[in-house]
Short mmCIF file of C-alpha atoms in Angstrom, two decimals:
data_model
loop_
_atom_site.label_atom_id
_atom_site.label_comp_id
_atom_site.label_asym_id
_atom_site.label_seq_id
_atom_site.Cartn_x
_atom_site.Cartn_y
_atom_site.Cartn_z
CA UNK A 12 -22.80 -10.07 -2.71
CA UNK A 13 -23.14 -6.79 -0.47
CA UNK A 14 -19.66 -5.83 -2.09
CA UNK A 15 -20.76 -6.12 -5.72
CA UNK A 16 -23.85 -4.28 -5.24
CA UNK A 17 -21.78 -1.86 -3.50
CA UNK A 18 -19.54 -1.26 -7.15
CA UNK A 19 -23.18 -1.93 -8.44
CA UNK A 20 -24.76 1.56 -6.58
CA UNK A 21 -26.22 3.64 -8.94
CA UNK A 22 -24.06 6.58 -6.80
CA UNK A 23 -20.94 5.69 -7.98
CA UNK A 24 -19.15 7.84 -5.19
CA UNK A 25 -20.11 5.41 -3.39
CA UNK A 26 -18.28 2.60 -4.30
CA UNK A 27 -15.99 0.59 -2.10
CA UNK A 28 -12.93 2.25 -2.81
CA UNK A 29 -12.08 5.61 -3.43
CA UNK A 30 -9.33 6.67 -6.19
CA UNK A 31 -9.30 9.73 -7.74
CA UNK A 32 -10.76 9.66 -11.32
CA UNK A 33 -12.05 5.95 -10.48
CA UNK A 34 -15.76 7.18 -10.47
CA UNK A 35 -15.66 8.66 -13.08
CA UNK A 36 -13.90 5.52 -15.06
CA UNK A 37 -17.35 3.06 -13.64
CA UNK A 38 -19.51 6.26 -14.37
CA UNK A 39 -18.92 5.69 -18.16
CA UNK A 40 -18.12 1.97 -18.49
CA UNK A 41 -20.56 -0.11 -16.42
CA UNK A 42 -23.28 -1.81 -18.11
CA UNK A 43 -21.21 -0.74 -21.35
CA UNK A 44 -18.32 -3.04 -21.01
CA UNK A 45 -17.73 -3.19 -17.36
CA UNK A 46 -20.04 -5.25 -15.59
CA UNK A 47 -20.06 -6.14 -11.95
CA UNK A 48 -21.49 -9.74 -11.20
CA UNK A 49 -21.68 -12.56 -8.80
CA UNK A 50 -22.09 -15.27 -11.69
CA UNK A 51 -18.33 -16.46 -11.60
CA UNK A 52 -19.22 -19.59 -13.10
CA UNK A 53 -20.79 -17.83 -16.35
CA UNK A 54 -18.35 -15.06 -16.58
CA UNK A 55 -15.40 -17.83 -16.63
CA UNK A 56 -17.23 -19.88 -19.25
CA UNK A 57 -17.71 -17.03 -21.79
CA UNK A 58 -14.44 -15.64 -21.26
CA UNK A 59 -11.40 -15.63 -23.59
CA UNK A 60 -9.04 -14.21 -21.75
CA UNK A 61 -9.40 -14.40 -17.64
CA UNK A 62 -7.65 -12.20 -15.30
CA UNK A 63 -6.09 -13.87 -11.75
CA UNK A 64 -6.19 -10.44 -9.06
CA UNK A 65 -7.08 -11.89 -6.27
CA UNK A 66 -5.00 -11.37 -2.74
CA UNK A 67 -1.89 -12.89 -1.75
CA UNK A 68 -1.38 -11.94 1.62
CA UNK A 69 1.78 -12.85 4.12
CA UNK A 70 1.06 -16.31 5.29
CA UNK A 71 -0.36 -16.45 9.32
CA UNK A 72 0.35 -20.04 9.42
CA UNK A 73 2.77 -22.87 8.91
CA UNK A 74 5.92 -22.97 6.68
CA UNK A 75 6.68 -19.25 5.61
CA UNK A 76 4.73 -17.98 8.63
CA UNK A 77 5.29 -14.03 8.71
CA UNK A 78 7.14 -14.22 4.84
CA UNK A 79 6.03 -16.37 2.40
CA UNK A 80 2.65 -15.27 0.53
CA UNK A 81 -0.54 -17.69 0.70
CA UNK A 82 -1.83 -18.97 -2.56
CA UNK A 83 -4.37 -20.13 -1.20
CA UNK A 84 -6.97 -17.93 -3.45
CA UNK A 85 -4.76 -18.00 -6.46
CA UNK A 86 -5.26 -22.20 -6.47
CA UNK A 87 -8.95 -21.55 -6.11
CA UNK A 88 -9.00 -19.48 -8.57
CA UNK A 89 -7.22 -21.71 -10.86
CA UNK A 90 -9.24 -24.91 -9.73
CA UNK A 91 -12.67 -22.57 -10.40
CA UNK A 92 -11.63 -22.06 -13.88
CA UNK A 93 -10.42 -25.58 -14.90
CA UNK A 94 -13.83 -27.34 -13.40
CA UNK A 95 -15.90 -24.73 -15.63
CA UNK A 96 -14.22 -24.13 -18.18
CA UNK A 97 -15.13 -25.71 -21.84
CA UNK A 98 -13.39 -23.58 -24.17
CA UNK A 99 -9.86 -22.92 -24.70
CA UNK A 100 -8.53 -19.67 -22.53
CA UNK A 101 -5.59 -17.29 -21.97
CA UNK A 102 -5.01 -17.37 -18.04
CA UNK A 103 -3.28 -13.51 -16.73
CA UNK A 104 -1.87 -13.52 -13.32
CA UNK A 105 -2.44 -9.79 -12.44
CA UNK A 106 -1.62 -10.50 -8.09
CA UNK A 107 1.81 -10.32 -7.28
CA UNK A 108 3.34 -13.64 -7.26
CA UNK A 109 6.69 -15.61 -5.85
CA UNK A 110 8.20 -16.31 -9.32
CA UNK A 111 7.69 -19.94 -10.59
CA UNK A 112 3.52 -19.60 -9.28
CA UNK A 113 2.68 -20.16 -12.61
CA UNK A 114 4.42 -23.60 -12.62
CA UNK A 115 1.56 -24.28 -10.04
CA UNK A 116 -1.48 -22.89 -12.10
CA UNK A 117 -0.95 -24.45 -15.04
CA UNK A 118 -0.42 -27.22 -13.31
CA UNK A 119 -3.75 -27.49 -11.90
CA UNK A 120 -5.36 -26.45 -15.54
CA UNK A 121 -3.61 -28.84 -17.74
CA UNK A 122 -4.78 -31.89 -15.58
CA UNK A 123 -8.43 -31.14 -15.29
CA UNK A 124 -8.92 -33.88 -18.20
CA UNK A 125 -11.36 -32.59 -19.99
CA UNK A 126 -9.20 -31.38 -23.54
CA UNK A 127 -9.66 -27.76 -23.00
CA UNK A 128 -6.20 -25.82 -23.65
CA UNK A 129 -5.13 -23.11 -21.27
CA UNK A 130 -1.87 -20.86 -22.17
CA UNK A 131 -0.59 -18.83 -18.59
CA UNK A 132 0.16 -15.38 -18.37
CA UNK A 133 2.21 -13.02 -16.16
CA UNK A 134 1.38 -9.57 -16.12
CA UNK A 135 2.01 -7.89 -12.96
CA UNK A 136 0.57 -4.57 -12.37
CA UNK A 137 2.70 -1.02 -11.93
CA UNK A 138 -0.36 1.39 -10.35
CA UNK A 139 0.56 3.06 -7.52
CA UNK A 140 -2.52 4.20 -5.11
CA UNK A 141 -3.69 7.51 -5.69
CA UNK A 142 -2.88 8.04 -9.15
CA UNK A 143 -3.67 4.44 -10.42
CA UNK A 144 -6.15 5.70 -13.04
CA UNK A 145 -3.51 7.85 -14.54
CA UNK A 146 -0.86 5.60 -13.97
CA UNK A 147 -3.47 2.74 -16.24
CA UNK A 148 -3.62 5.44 -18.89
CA UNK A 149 -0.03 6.57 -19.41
CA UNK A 150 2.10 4.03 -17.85
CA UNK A 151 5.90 3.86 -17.06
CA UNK A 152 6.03 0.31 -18.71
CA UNK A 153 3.57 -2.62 -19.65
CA UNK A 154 5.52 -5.86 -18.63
CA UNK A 155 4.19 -9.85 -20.08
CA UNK A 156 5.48 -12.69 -19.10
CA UNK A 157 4.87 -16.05 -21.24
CA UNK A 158 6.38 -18.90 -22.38
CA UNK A 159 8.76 -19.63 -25.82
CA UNK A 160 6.58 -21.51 -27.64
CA UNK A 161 4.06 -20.93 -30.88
CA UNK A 162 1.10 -20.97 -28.59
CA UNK A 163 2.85 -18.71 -25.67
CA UNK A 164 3.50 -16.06 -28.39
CA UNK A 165 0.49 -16.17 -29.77
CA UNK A 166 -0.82 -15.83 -26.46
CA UNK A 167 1.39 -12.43 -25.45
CA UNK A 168 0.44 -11.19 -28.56
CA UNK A 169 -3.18 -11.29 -28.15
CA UNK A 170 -2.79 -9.30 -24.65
CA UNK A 171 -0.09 -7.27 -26.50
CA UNK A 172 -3.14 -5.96 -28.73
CA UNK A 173 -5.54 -5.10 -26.01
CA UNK A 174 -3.32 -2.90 -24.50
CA UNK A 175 -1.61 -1.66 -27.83
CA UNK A 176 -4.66 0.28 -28.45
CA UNK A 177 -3.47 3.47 -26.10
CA UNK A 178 0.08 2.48 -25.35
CA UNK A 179 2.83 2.59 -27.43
CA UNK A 180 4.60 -0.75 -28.69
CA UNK A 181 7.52 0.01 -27.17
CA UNK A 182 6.49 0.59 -23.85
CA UNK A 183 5.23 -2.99 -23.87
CA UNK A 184 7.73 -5.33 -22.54
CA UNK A 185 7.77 -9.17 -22.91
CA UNK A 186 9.50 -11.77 -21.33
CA UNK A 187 9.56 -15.18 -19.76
CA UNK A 188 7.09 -15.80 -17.24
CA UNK A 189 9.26 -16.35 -14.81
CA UNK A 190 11.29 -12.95 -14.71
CA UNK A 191 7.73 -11.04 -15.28
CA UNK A 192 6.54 -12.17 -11.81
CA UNK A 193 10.31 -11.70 -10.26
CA UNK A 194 10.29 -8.31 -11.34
CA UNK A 195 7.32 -7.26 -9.72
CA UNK A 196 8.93 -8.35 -6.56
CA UNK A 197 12.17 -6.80 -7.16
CA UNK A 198 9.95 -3.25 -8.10
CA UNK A 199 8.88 -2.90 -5.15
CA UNK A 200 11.60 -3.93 -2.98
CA UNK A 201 13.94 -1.28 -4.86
CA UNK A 202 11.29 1.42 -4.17
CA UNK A 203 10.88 0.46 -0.38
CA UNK A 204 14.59 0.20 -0.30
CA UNK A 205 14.86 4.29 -1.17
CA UNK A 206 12.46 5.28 1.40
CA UNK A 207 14.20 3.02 3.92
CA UNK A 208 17.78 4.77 2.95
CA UNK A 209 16.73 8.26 3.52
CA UNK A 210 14.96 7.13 6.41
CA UNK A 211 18.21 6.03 8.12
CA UNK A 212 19.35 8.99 7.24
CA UNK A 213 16.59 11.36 8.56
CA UNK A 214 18.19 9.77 11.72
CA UNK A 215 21.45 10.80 11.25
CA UNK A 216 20.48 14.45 10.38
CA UNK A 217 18.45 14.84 14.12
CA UNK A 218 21.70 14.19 15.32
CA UNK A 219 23.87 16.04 13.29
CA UNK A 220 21.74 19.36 12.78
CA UNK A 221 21.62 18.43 8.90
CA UNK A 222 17.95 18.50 7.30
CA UNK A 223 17.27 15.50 5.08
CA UNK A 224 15.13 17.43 2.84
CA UNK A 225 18.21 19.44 1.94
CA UNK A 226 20.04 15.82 1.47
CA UNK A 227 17.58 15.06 -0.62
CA UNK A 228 17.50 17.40 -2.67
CA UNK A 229 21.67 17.97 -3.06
CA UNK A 230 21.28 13.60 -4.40
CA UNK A 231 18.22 14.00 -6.26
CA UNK A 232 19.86 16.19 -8.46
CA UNK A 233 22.32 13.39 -9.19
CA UNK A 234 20.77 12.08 -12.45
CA UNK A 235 22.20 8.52 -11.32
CA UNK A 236 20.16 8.77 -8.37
CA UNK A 237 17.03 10.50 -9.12
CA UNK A 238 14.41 12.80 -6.69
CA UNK A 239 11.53 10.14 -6.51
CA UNK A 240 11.03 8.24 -3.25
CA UNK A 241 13.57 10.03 -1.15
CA UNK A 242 11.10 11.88 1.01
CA UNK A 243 11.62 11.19 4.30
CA UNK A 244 8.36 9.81 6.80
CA UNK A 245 6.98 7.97 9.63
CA UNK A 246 7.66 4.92 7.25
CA UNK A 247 6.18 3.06 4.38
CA UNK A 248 2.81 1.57 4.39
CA UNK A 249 -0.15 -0.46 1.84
CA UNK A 250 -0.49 -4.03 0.84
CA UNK A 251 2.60 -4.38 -1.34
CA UNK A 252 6.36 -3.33 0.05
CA UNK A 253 6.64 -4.91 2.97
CA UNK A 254 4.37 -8.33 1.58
CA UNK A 255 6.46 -8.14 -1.17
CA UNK A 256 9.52 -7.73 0.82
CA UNK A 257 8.95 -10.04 2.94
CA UNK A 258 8.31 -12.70 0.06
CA UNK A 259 11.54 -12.05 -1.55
CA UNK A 260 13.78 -12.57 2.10
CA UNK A 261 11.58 -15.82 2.12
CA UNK A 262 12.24 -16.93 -1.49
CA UNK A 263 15.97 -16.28 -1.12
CA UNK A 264 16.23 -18.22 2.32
CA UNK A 265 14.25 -21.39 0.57
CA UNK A 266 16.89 -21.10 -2.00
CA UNK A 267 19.50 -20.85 0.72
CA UNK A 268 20.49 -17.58 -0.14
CA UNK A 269 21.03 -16.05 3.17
CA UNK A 270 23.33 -13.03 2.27
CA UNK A 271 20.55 -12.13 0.00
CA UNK A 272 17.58 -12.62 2.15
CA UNK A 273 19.73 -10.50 5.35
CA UNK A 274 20.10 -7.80 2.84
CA UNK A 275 16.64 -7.30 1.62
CA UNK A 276 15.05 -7.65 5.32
CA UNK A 277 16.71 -5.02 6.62
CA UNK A 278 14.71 -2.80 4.60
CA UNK A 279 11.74 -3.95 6.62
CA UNK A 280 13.89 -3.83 10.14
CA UNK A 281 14.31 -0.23 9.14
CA UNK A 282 11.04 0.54 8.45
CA UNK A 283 9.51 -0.76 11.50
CA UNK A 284 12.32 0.81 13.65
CA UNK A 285 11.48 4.60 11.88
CA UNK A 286 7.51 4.19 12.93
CA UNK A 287 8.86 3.10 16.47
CA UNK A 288 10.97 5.66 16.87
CA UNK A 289 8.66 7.93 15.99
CA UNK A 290 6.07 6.83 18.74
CA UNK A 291 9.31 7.20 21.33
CA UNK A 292 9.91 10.38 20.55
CA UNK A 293 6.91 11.74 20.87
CA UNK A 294 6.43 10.35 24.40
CA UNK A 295 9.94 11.71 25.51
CA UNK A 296 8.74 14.97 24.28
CA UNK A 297 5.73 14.88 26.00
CA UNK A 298 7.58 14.58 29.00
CA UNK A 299 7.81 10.50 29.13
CA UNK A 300 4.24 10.83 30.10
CA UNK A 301 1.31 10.54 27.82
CA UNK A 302 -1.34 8.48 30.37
CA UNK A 303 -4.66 10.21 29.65
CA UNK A 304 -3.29 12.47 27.60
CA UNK A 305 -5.08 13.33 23.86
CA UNK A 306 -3.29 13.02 20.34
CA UNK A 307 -4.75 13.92 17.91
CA UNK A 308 -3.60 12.13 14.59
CA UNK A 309 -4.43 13.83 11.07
CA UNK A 310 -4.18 10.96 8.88
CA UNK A 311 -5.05 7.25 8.99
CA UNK A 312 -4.68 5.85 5.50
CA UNK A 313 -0.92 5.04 4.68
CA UNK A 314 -0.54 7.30 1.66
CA UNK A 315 -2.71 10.41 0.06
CA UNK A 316 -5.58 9.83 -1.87
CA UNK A 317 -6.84 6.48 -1.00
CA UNK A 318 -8.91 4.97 1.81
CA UNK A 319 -6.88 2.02 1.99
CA UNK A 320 -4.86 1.39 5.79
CA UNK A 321 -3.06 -1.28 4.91
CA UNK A 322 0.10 -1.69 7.15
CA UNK A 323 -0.15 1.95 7.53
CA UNK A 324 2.02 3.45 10.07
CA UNK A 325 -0.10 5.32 12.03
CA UNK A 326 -1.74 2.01 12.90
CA UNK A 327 1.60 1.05 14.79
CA UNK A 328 1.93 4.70 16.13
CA UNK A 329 -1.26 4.41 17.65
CA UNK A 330 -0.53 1.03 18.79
CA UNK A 331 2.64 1.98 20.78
CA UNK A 332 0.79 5.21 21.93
CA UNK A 333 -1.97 3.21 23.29
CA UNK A 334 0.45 1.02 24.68
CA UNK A 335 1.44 4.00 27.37
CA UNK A 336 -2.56 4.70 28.13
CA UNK A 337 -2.60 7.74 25.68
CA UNK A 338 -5.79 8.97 24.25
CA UNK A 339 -5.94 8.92 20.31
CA UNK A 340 -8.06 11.76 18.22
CA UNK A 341 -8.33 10.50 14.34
CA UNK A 342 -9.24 12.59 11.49
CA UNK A 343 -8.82 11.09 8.06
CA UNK A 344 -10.73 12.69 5.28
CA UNK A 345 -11.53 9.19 3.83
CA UNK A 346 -11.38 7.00 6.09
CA UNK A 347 -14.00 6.11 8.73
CA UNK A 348 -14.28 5.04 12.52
CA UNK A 349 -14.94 1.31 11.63
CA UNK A 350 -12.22 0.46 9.62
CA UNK A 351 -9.10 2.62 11.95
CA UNK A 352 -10.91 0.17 14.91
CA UNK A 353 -10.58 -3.08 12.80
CA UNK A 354 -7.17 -2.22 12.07
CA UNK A 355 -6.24 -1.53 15.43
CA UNK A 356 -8.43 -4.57 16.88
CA UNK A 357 -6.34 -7.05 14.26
CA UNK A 358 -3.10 -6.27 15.75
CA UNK A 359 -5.14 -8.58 19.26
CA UNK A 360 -2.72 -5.65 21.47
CA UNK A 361 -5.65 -5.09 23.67
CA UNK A 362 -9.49 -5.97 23.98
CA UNK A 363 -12.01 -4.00 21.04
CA UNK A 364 -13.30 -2.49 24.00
CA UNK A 365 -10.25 -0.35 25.16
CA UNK A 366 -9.38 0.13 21.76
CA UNK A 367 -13.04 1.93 21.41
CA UNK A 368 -12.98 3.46 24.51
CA UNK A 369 -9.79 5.07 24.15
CA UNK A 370 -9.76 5.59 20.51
CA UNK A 371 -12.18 8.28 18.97
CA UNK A 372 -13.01 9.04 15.43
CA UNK A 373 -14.18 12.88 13.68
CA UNK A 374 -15.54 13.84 10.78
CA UNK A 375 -13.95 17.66 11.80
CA UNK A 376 -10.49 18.03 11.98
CA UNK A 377 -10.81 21.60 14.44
CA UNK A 378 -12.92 19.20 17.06
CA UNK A 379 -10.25 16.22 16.46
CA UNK A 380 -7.45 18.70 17.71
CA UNK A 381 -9.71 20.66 20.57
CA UNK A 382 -7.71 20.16 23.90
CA UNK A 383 -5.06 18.00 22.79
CA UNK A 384 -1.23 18.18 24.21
CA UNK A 385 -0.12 17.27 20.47
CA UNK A 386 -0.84 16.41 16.89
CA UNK A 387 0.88 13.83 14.79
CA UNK A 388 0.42 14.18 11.08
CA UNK A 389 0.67 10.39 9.96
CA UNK A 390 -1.09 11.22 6.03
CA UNK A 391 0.02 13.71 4.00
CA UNK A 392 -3.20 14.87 2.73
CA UNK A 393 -2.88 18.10 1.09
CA UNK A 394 -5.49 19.65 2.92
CA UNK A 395 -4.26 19.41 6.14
CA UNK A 396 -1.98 22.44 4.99
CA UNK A 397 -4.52 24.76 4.13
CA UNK A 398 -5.84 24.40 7.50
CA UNK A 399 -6.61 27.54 9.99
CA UNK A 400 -3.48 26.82 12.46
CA UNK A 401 -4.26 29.74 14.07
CA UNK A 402 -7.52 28.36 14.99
CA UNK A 403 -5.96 24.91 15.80
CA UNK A 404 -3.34 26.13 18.31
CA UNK A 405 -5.92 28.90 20.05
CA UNK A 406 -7.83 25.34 20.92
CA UNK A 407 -4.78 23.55 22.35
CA UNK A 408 -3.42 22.81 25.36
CA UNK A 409 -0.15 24.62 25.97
CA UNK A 410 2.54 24.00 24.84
CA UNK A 411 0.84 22.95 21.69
CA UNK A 412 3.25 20.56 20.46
CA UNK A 413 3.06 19.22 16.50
CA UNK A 414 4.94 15.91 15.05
CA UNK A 415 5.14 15.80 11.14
CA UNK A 416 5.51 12.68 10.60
CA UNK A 417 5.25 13.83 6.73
CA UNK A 418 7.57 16.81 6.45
CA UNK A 419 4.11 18.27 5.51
CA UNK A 420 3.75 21.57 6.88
CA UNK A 421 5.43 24.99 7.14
CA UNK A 422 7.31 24.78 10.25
CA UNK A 423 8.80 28.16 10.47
CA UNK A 424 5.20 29.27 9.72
CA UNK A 425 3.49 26.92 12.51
CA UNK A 426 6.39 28.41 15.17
CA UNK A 427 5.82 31.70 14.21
CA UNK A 428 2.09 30.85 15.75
CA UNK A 429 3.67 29.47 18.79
CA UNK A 430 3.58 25.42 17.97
CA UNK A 431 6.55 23.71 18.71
CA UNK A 432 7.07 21.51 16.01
CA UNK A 433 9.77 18.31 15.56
CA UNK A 434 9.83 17.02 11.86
CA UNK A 435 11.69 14.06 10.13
CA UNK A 436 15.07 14.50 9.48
CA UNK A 437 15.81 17.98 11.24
CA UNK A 438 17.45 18.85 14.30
#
């Protein structure tokens, strides 16, 4: 109830999440056409057409523990609808789904016994975080997934001709349910897969005095290969890639494709090694000693322009920093002290209390870098480069030592000042 009211506040900058442009969508829309309700029952029974987005998080329990995704939500959904429903209705999975889910939901809604006729849906969504709104209004690609027969069409069709009314027919793909939900999967594991490549080879250019952001630039140019998702970081983050990953190793091993699944988790071994190795080497720089010592980290959330932390890496930067007794200084322009606690308290590493204690939170970024040995920029929000370095390093302990963990800032520009700087992918 608290979070409805919450997309209910009359403020909509206040709403629970922030996206740019999102306000403004609610702003215009709610009490229009949008409505925000706790009367699930009532909404389901009116509806013609009901959309599935609920979570599917990683399972923490049982078979699949660690990789296979728990339904758990998606079969209450489904049960929900078929004990209320009374009319006939077009079901849309919107989550991200193993492929064959929808065996299981319709399923459960063709046996509820009461005559009412349900056709299934898959229609995965593309947004990324911090440009969904403009991604919704000018996508890549719309993709539905239904079945072959009269009523399966007629089904597609009807969502074909909601979203037909600002994207063009031919950007609106349709297929069988079952490779609509697979692709989703396969989406994201190709885009994870690119960052994880140029990550391994960010490594290879610290050794080798190349500069991945030259690399990337001489492949990008390749029109086989393409400039998107080959900048080199700290490592991937949010709710999907490595969820999703994981899900498809797990799928493939159930299927006993093990070649498969080896392949596709390495992507995730790779990401988790670049966020380690990032943590390493910033206590060998900081003289294998960082006990009592304060970082300051600009950046919490795992991308630009969103609040959300999912399986962001500086939450496992932070961890491994802790780890050695080092005192953490977090700025994030959107995200606040509660939430970069509850992440870290999740991960069960230590008590809340040392976490809290040794953990501190500012709504300044000049304060969040006053006396520290070093600053790690985990988020590349844009501001952070139209900050007063000057100002920054005047405040620091010497030798004021910076870790772009973004390939953010102006390095040449921050030496200049008198930082010394390490960045991805250059010697």
């Amino acid at each position: 109830e608290a979070r409805i009211a919450a997309w209910n506040d009359a403020d909509t900058d206040n709403i629970p999440v922030y996206e740019p442009g999102l306000s403004e969508v609610v702003a215009e829309a709610r009490g229009r056409n949008l409505f925000f309700s706790t009367a699930v029952d009532q909404a389901i029974a009116d509806a013609d057409m009901i959309f599935i987005s609920v979570n599917t998080p990683t399972k923490t329990y049982g078979a699949g523990k660690g990789m296979g995704a728990d339904l758990k939500y998606i079969e209450l959904c489904a049960r929900q609808i078929a004990r209320v429903s009374t009319t006939d209705k077009i079901i849309v999975e919107k989550s991200t789904l193993p492929v064959r889910t929808a065996e299981a939901v319709r399923d459960i809604l063709h046996n509820t016994g009461n005559g009412v006729k349900f056709q299934v849906l898959s229609n995965p969504e593309f947004l990324a975080e911090g440009t969904a709104v403009a991604d919704l209004f000018n996508p890549d690609r719309v993709l539905i997934g239904g079945d072959a027969t009269e009523e399966g069409q007629e089904a597609m069709q009807a969502l074909v001709d909601i979203y037909n009314n600002w994207i063009p027919r031919e950007r609106i793909l349709t297929t069988n349910v079952w490779s609509s939900e697979l692709s989703k999967l396969v989406a994201n594991a190709f885009l994870a897969q690119r960052i994880s490549s140029i990550n391994s080879i960010s490594e290879l250019c610290e050794k080798t005095e190349a500069d991945v952001n030259e690399v990337a630039r001489a492949i990008g140019t390749d029109s086989r290969i393409g400039s998107k998702f080959l900048k080199a970081s700290v490592g991937f983050g949010g709710s999907c890639f490595q969820k999703d990953i994981l899900n498809l190793v797990y799928i493939s091993r159930s299927f006993g494709l093990q070649e498969v699944a080896d392949y596709w988790e390495q992507v995730i071994i790779m990401n988790d090694h670049q966020k380690k190795r990032f943590a390493l080497n910033m206590i060998k720089n900081l003289y294998n000693t960082i006990s009592g010592k304060k970082i300051a980290f600009l950046g919490w959330a795992f991308k630009k322009d969103t609040n959300d932390t999912r399986e962001s890496a500086a939450i496992y930067v932070a961890d491994e920093l802790l780890n050695e007794q080092a005192r953490i200084r977090v700025y994030d322009p959107k995200v606040k002290e509660d939430q970069i606690l509850g992440d870290l308290n999740y991960l069960q590493t230590r008590k809340p209390e040392e976490n809290k204690e040794n953990v501190k939170v500012f709504e300044d970024p000049y304060r969040a870098c006053e006396n520290a040995h070093a600053i790690a920029i985990l988020t590349e929000w844009d501001e952070f480069k139209d900050y007063d370095w000057q100002r920054i390093y005047d405040g620091m302990l010497k030798p004021a030592k910076i870790f772009d963990g973004r390939n953010l800032l102006d390095a040449e520009k921050l030496r200049k000042i008198g930082f010394k700087v390490q960045a991805i992918g250059t010697a």
